[in-house]
Short mmCIF file of C-alpha atoms in Angstrom, two decimals:
data_model
loop_
_atom_site.label_atom_id
_atom_site.label_comp_id
_atom_site.label_asym_id
_atom_site.label_seq_id
_atom_site.Cartn_x
_atom_site.Cartn_y
_atom_site.Cartn_z
CA UNK T 1 -0.02 -0.24 0.23
CA UNK T 2 1.34 3.43 -1.23
CA UNK T 3 1.78 5.54 2.15
CA UNK T 4 0.01 9.06 1.81
CA UNK T 5 2.98 12.57 1.71
CA UNK T 6 2.98 14.35 5.05
CA UNK T 7 2.79 18.19 4.91
CA UNK T 8 2.66 20.59 7.21
CA UNK T 9 -0.78 22.28 7.56
CA UNK T 10 1.29 26.21 7.10
CA UNK T 11 2.35 24.61 2.86
CA UNK T 12 -0.79 23.83 1.41
CA UNK T 13 0.21 25.03 -2.06
CA UNK T 14 2.37 22.17 -1.83
CA UNK T 15 -0.21 19.45 -1.62
CA UNK T 16 -2.28 19.50 -4.51
CA UNK T 17 0.67 19.06 -6.90
CA UNK T 18 1.49 15.21 -4.94
CA UNK T 19 -2.46 14.89 -6.42
CA UNK T 20 -3.22 12.85 -10.06
CA UNK T 21 -6.03 13.88 -12.76
CA UNK T 22 -4.51 17.47 -11.09
CA UNK T 23 -6.27 16.36 -7.58
CA UNK T 24 -9.71 16.80 -8.95
CA UNK T 25 -10.44 13.35 -7.69
CA UNK T 26 -9.12 14.38 -4.39
CA UNK T 27 -11.14 16.13 -1.47
CA UNK T 28 -10.32 16.49 1.48
CA UNK T 29 -11.73 15.89 4.97
CA UNK T 30 -13.37 18.62 5.35
CA UNK T 31 -15.04 17.90 1.75
CA UNK T 32 -15.63 14.27 2.29
CA UNK T 33 -17.01 15.43 5.31
CA UNK T 34 -20.06 18.11 3.92
CA UNK T 35 -20.39 14.79 0.97
CA UNK T 36 -20.86 12.33 3.46
CA UNK T 37 -23.54 14.45 5.29
CA UNK T 38 -25.20 15.31 1.87
CA UNK T 39 -25.72 11.81 0.62
CA UNK T 40 -27.05 10.83 4.11
CA UNK T 41 -29.40 13.73 4.21
CA UNK T 42 -30.71 12.67 0.68
CA UNK T 43 -31.85 9.00 2.46
CA UNK T 44 -33.43 10.66 4.95
CA UNK T 45 -31.09 10.30 7.97
CA UNK T 46 -32.18 13.41 9.11
CA UNK T 47 -35.13 14.05 9.12
CA UNK T 48 -35.28 17.48 11.79
CA UNK T 49 -33.02 19.39 8.51
CA UNK T 50 -35.54 20.31 5.98
CA UNK T 51 -35.59 21.35 2.11
CA UNK T 52 -35.14 25.02 1.30
CA UNK T 53 -38.15 26.79 -0.06
CA UNK T 54 -38.46 26.20 -3.30
CA UNK T 55 -35.51 23.67 -2.65
CA UNK T 56 -34.33 22.74 -6.81
CA UNK T 57 -32.56 19.80 -5.83
CA UNK T 58 -29.26 20.69 -6.57
CA UNK T 59 -27.73 19.05 -2.86
CA UNK T 60 -24.74 21.71 -3.06
CA UNK T 61 -27.21 24.02 -2.18
CA UNK T 62 -25.06 27.25 0.14
CA UNK T 63 -28.48 26.77 1.91
CA UNK T 64 -29.21 23.73 2.55
CA UNK T 65 -25.16 22.94 3.73
CA UNK T 66 -25.90 25.66 6.67
CA UNK T 67 -28.19 24.59 8.27
CA UNK T 68 -26.79 20.79 7.73
CA UNK T 69 -23.48 22.31 9.63
CA UNK T 70 -23.23 20.25 13.64
CA UNK T 71 -23.72 16.88 10.95
CA UNK T 72 -21.03 18.16 8.85
CA UNK T 73 -18.62 18.09 11.95
CA UNK T 74 -20.47 14.70 13.07
CA UNK T 75 -18.94 13.52 10.30
CA UNK T 76 -15.87 15.30 9.55
CA UNK T 77 -14.63 14.03 13.07
CA UNK T 78 -16.62 10.16 12.48
CA UNK T 79 -13.09 10.51 9.13
CA UNK T 80 -10.15 11.79 11.46
CA UNK T 81 -11.37 8.59 13.57
CA UNK T 82 -11.23 6.44 10.32
CA UNK T 83 -8.29 7.37 9.47
CA UNK T 84 -6.79 7.34 12.24
CA UNK T 85 -8.00 4.08 12.49
CA UNK T 86 -6.81 3.13 8.92
CA UNK T 87 -9.64 2.06 7.83
CA UNK T 88 -10.39 5.17 5.41
CA UNK T 89 -7.04 5.68 3.09
CA UNK T 90 -5.79 8.75 3.28
CA UNK T 91 -3.52 9.81 -0.06
CA UNK T 92 -1.73 13.02 2.08
CA UNK T 93 -1.72 13.41 5.59
CA UNK T 94 -0.77 17.15 7.23
CA UNK T 95 -1.07 17.33 11.22
CA UNK T 96 -0.68 19.85 13.03
CA UNK T 97 2.30 20.63 16.27
CA UNK T 98 0.02 18.25 18.74
CA UNK T 99 0.27 15.47 15.73
CA UNK T 100 -4.06 15.92 15.10
CA UNK T 101 -4.60 15.20 11.19
CA UNK T 102 -5.53 18.90 9.66
CA UNK T 103 -8.88 18.03 8.37
CA UNK T 104 -8.29 21.01 6.18
CA UNK T 105 -5.17 20.14 4.82
CA UNK T 106 -5.49 15.85 4.43
CA UNK T 107 -6.83 14.68 0.84
CA UNK T 108 -8.60 11.54 0.40
CA UNK T 109 -10.13 10.11 -3.39
CA UNK T 110 -13.81 10.06 -3.95
CA UNK T 111 -13.22 6.58 -5.69
CA UNK T 112 -11.93 5.52 -1.66
CA UNK T 113 -14.25 7.96 0.43
CA UNK T 114 -17.09 5.54 -1.57
CA UNK T 115 -16.37 2.22 -0.63
CA UNK T 116 -15.85 3.53 2.62
CA UNK T 117 -19.25 4.47 2.42
CA UNK T 118 -19.67 1.62 0.25
CA UNK T 119 -18.98 -1.25 3.50
CA UNK T 120 -21.64 0.82 5.89
CA UNK T 121 -24.61 -0.07 2.97
CA UNK T 122 -24.41 3.43 1.93
CA UNK T 123 -24.54 4.40 -1.51
CA UNK T 124 -22.94 7.53 -2.86
CA UNK T 125 -25.80 8.16 -5.05
CA UNK T 126 -24.67 11.88 -4.49
CA UNK T 127 -20.50 11.96 -4.44
CA UNK T 128 -21.18 9.51 -7.55
CA UNK T 129 -22.38 13.03 -9.91
CA UNK T 130 -19.99 15.06 -8.21
CA UNK T 131 -17.04 12.45 -9.07
CA UNK T 132 -19.13 12.31 -13.04
CA UNK T 133 -19.02 16.39 -12.95
CA UNK T 134 -15.60 16.45 -12.11
CA UNK T 135 -14.34 14.52 -15.46
CA UNK T 136 -16.20 16.30 -17.78
CA UNK T 137 -13.85 18.84 -16.18
CA UNK T 138 -10.46 16.75 -16.32
CA UNK T 139 -11.30 16.81 -20.04
CA UNK T 140 -11.65 19.87 -20.72
CA UNK T 141 -8.51 20.76 -19.13
CA UNK T 142 -6.81 17.60 -20.79
CA UNK T 143 -7.39 19.84 -23.89
CA UNK T 144 -5.97 23.50 -22.96
CA UNK T 145 -2.99 21.13 -21.53
CA UNK T 146 -2.59 19.72 -25.13
CA UNK T 147 -2.83 23.07 -26.40
CA UNK T 148 -0.26 24.60 -24.02
CA UNK T 149 1.43 21.68 -25.25
CA UNK T 150 1.40 22.19 -28.88
CA UNK T 151 2.34 25.80 -28.09
CA UNK T 152 5.32 24.87 -26.37
CA UNK T 153 6.66 22.86 -28.76
CA UNK T 154 6.77 26.19 -31.20
CA UNK T 155 8.36 28.41 -28.74
CA UNK T 156 12.09 29.12 -29.25
CA UNK T 157 12.95 26.80 -25.85
CA UNK T 158 13.58 23.41 -28.42
CA UNK T 159 15.64 20.59 -27.47
CA UNK T 160 15.86 21.99 -24.56
CA UNK T 161 18.19 24.22 -26.68
CA UNK T 162 17.40 28.25 -26.64
CA UNK T 163 18.20 30.18 -30.30
CA UNK T 164 16.98 33.56 -29.74
CA UNK T 165 15.71 35.65 -32.30
CA UNK T 166 17.63 36.42 -35.47
CA UNK T 167 17.33 39.69 -37.15
CA UNK T 168 17.89 39.36 -40.70
CA UNK T 169 20.66 42.72 -41.29
CA UNK T 170 22.82 40.14 -38.86
CA UNK T 171 22.39 37.20 -41.73
CA UNK T 172 22.86 39.77 -44.30
CA UNK T 173 26.16 40.16 -42.67
CA UNK T 174 26.07 43.73 -41.64
CA UNK T 175 29.15 45.87 -40.56
CA UNK T 176 30.15 46.20 -37.06
CA UNK T 177 28.81 44.32 -33.93
CA UNK T 178 25.99 42.58 -35.89
CA UNK T 179 28.96 41.96 -38.73
CA UNK T 180 30.55 40.11 -36.59
CA UNK T 181 28.22 38.08 -34.87
CA UNK T 182 27.09 36.68 -38.61
CA UNK T 183 30.40 35.64 -38.73
CA UNK T 184 31.62 34.20 -35.01
CA UNK T 185 27.64 32.57 -34.69
CA UNK T 186 26.86 31.15 -38.51
CA UNK T 187 26.05 28.08 -37.84
CA UNK T 188 24.37 28.24 -34.50
CA UNK T 189 21.84 30.39 -36.81
CA UNK T 190 21.11 27.44 -39.18
CA UNK T 191 20.94 25.44 -37.18
CA UNK T 192 17.88 28.00 -34.94
CA UNK T 193 15.98 28.08 -38.53
CA UNK T 194 16.52 24.59 -39.27
CA UNK T 195 15.30 23.56 -35.60
CA UNK T 196 12.29 26.47 -36.47
CA UNK T 197 10.70 24.60 -39.59
CA UNK T 198 10.83 21.58 -39.03
CA UNK T 199 8.58 22.11 -36.03
CA UNK T 200 6.35 23.61 -38.27
CA UNK T 201 6.19 20.96 -40.71
CA UNK T 202 5.71 18.63 -37.39
CA UNK T 203 2.91 20.56 -36.51
CA UNK T 204 0.85 20.84 -39.29
CA UNK T 205 1.71 17.32 -39.67
CA UNK T 206 0.04 16.80 -36.29
CA UNK T 207 -2.71 19.24 -37.13
CA UNK T 208 -3.04 17.24 -40.95
CA UNK T 209 -3.88 14.15 -38.57
CA UNK T 210 -6.45 14.85 -35.57
CA UNK T 211 -10.57 15.77 -37.17
CA UNK T 212 -12.32 18.43 -36.15
CA UNK T 213 -14.14 18.25 -33.37
CA UNK T 214 -17.24 18.44 -33.37
CA UNK T 215 -19.30 22.07 -32.62
CA UNK T 216 -21.60 22.11 -29.68
CA UNK T 217 -24.71 21.68 -29.68
CA UNK T 218 -26.89 24.94 -28.75
CA UNK T 219 -28.68 26.47 -25.70
CA UNK T 220 -32.05 25.57 -27.25
CA UNK T 221 -31.19 22.35 -29.15
CA UNK T 222 -29.82 21.18 -25.48
CA UNK T 223 -33.05 21.58 -23.96
CA UNK T 224 -35.46 20.74 -26.58
CA UNK T 225 -33.08 17.20 -26.35
CA UNK T 226 -33.49 17.37 -22.67
CA UNK T 227 -37.58 17.78 -22.65
CA UNK T 228 -37.28 14.69 -24.82
CA UNK T 229 -35.62 12.68 -23.07
CA UNK T 230 -37.54 13.20 -20.14
CA UNK T 231 -41.46 13.65 -21.10
CA UNK T 232 -40.85 9.87 -22.50
CA UNK T 233 -38.07 8.86 -19.08
CA UNK T 234 -41.19 10.24 -16.67
CA UNK T 235 -44.89 8.47 -18.87
CA UNK T 236 -42.40 5.80 -20.23
CA UNK T 237 -41.40 4.70 -17.03
CA UNK T 238 -42.22 6.47 -14.42
CA UNK T 239 -39.82 8.72 -13.88
CA UNK T 240 -39.50 11.10 -10.31
CA UNK T 241 -36.84 13.41 -10.23
CA UNK T 242 -37.31 13.15 -6.05
CA UNK T 243 -37.99 9.33 -5.39
CA UNK T 244 -35.72 6.30 -5.75
CA UNK T 245 -36.50 4.65 -8.73
CA UNK T 246 -35.90 1.58 -11.00
CA UNK T 247 -36.22 3.90 -14.37
CA UNK T 248 -32.51 3.89 -15.22
CA UNK T 249 -32.09 0.46 -15.26
CA UNK T 250 -35.10 -0.08 -16.87
CA UNK T 251 -34.24 2.71 -19.73
CA UNK T 252 -30.87 1.06 -19.48
CA UNK T 253 -32.09 -2.59 -20.62
CA UNK T 254 -34.77 -0.87 -22.75
CA UNK T 255 -31.60 0.20 -24.55
CA UNK T 256 -30.61 -3.04 -24.72
CA UNK T 257 -33.48 -4.89 -26.47
CA UNK T 258 -32.80 -2.66 -29.26
CA UNK T 259 -29.00 -3.13 -29.42
CA UNK T 260 -27.83 0.23 -27.40
CA UNK T 261 -25.55 -0.22 -24.31
CA UNK T 262 -25.27 2.35 -21.77
CA UNK T 263 -24.90 2.76 -18.17
CA UNK T 264 -27.14 3.63 -15.46
CA UNK T 265 -25.48 6.18 -14.40
CA UNK T 266 -24.64 7.71 -17.71
CA UNK T 267 -28.85 7.43 -17.48
CA UNK T 268 -29.21 9.61 -14.09
CA UNK T 269 -26.51 12.39 -15.33
CA UNK T 270 -28.84 13.09 -17.82
CA UNK T 271 -32.27 12.71 -16.61
CA UNK T 272 -31.05 15.45 -13.51
CA UNK T 273 -30.58 16.96 -16.51
CA UNK T 274 -33.24 16.70 -18.03
CA UNK T 275 -35.00 18.32 -15.46
CA UNK T 276 -34.93 21.30 -14.93
CA UNK T 277 -36.26 21.84 -17.73
CA UNK T 278 -39.76 20.43 -15.75
CA UNK T 279 -41.68 22.96 -14.46
CA UNK T 280 -41.36 24.73 -10.79
CA UNK T 281 -45.45 23.89 -10.10
CA UNK T 282 -44.82 19.90 -9.28
CA UNK T 283 -48.45 19.64 -11.98
CA UNK T 284 -47.01 16.92 -13.46
CA UNK T 285 -46.32 14.49 -11.05
CA UNK T 286 -49.83 13.38 -11.10
CA UNK T 287 -49.37 12.23 -14.72
CA UNK T 288 -46.51 9.66 -14.06
CA UNK T 289 -47.97 6.34 -16.02
CA UNK T 290 -45.89 3.08 -15.75
CA UNK T 291 -45.48 1.73 -18.44
#
């Protein structure tokens, strides 16, 4: 088992550099406590905490988090105890001068947190949705890194050497200092020009080999698809966004019946997004009919 990296509390900026995937799929114990409390609230473990006014179903509503403060603190203590007892794996460990865990600077992976909850009979639906949203962010970051790498390869830093831009007057061999420069470094100038031209051709070949990406859907088109999806899910499969049901699994089975495959988690993610198109009045609840 890989041992966690120890870091003092006063060096938080150094921590995420030692985490995989840009630290996206790792959270501090403080954030993990919020996620666990939200997870238990969605399972009606805290019936005394009511939904905020005009609650839209988003478990990360700041008003809900504020109402759950005592429960979040309770879960923070549970997580710290689990880490100390080595029941919950930790990626990065940070302790204060009294050798107590510092929850703000200790990191656990979301996967380890979900496994810890599953071992205690809790299905991590909220954390799973949170992780799926971060997966989309990771793709965007990777695209950005790829663009930056392409820019770096096209810059004047090539093969670990730096060749300053050469003025035409120097290459032509003008008199004075510039003329002397052209006489003393002709090989370096030619080498630089060949490297730049070589890299330019490499970039052109790379661009020719990359297929164009699909144009993203317009907002109106996406909303139309979501309306179709949510109507078919409600009328055809009895789906209710406010209740647990087997609708997602039923939809997966229907897809398989026509030779298509999709994960149930993917279906749930799209249904949750499509639910934003439903009217707030909730009159459609009386019209749910199981197929």
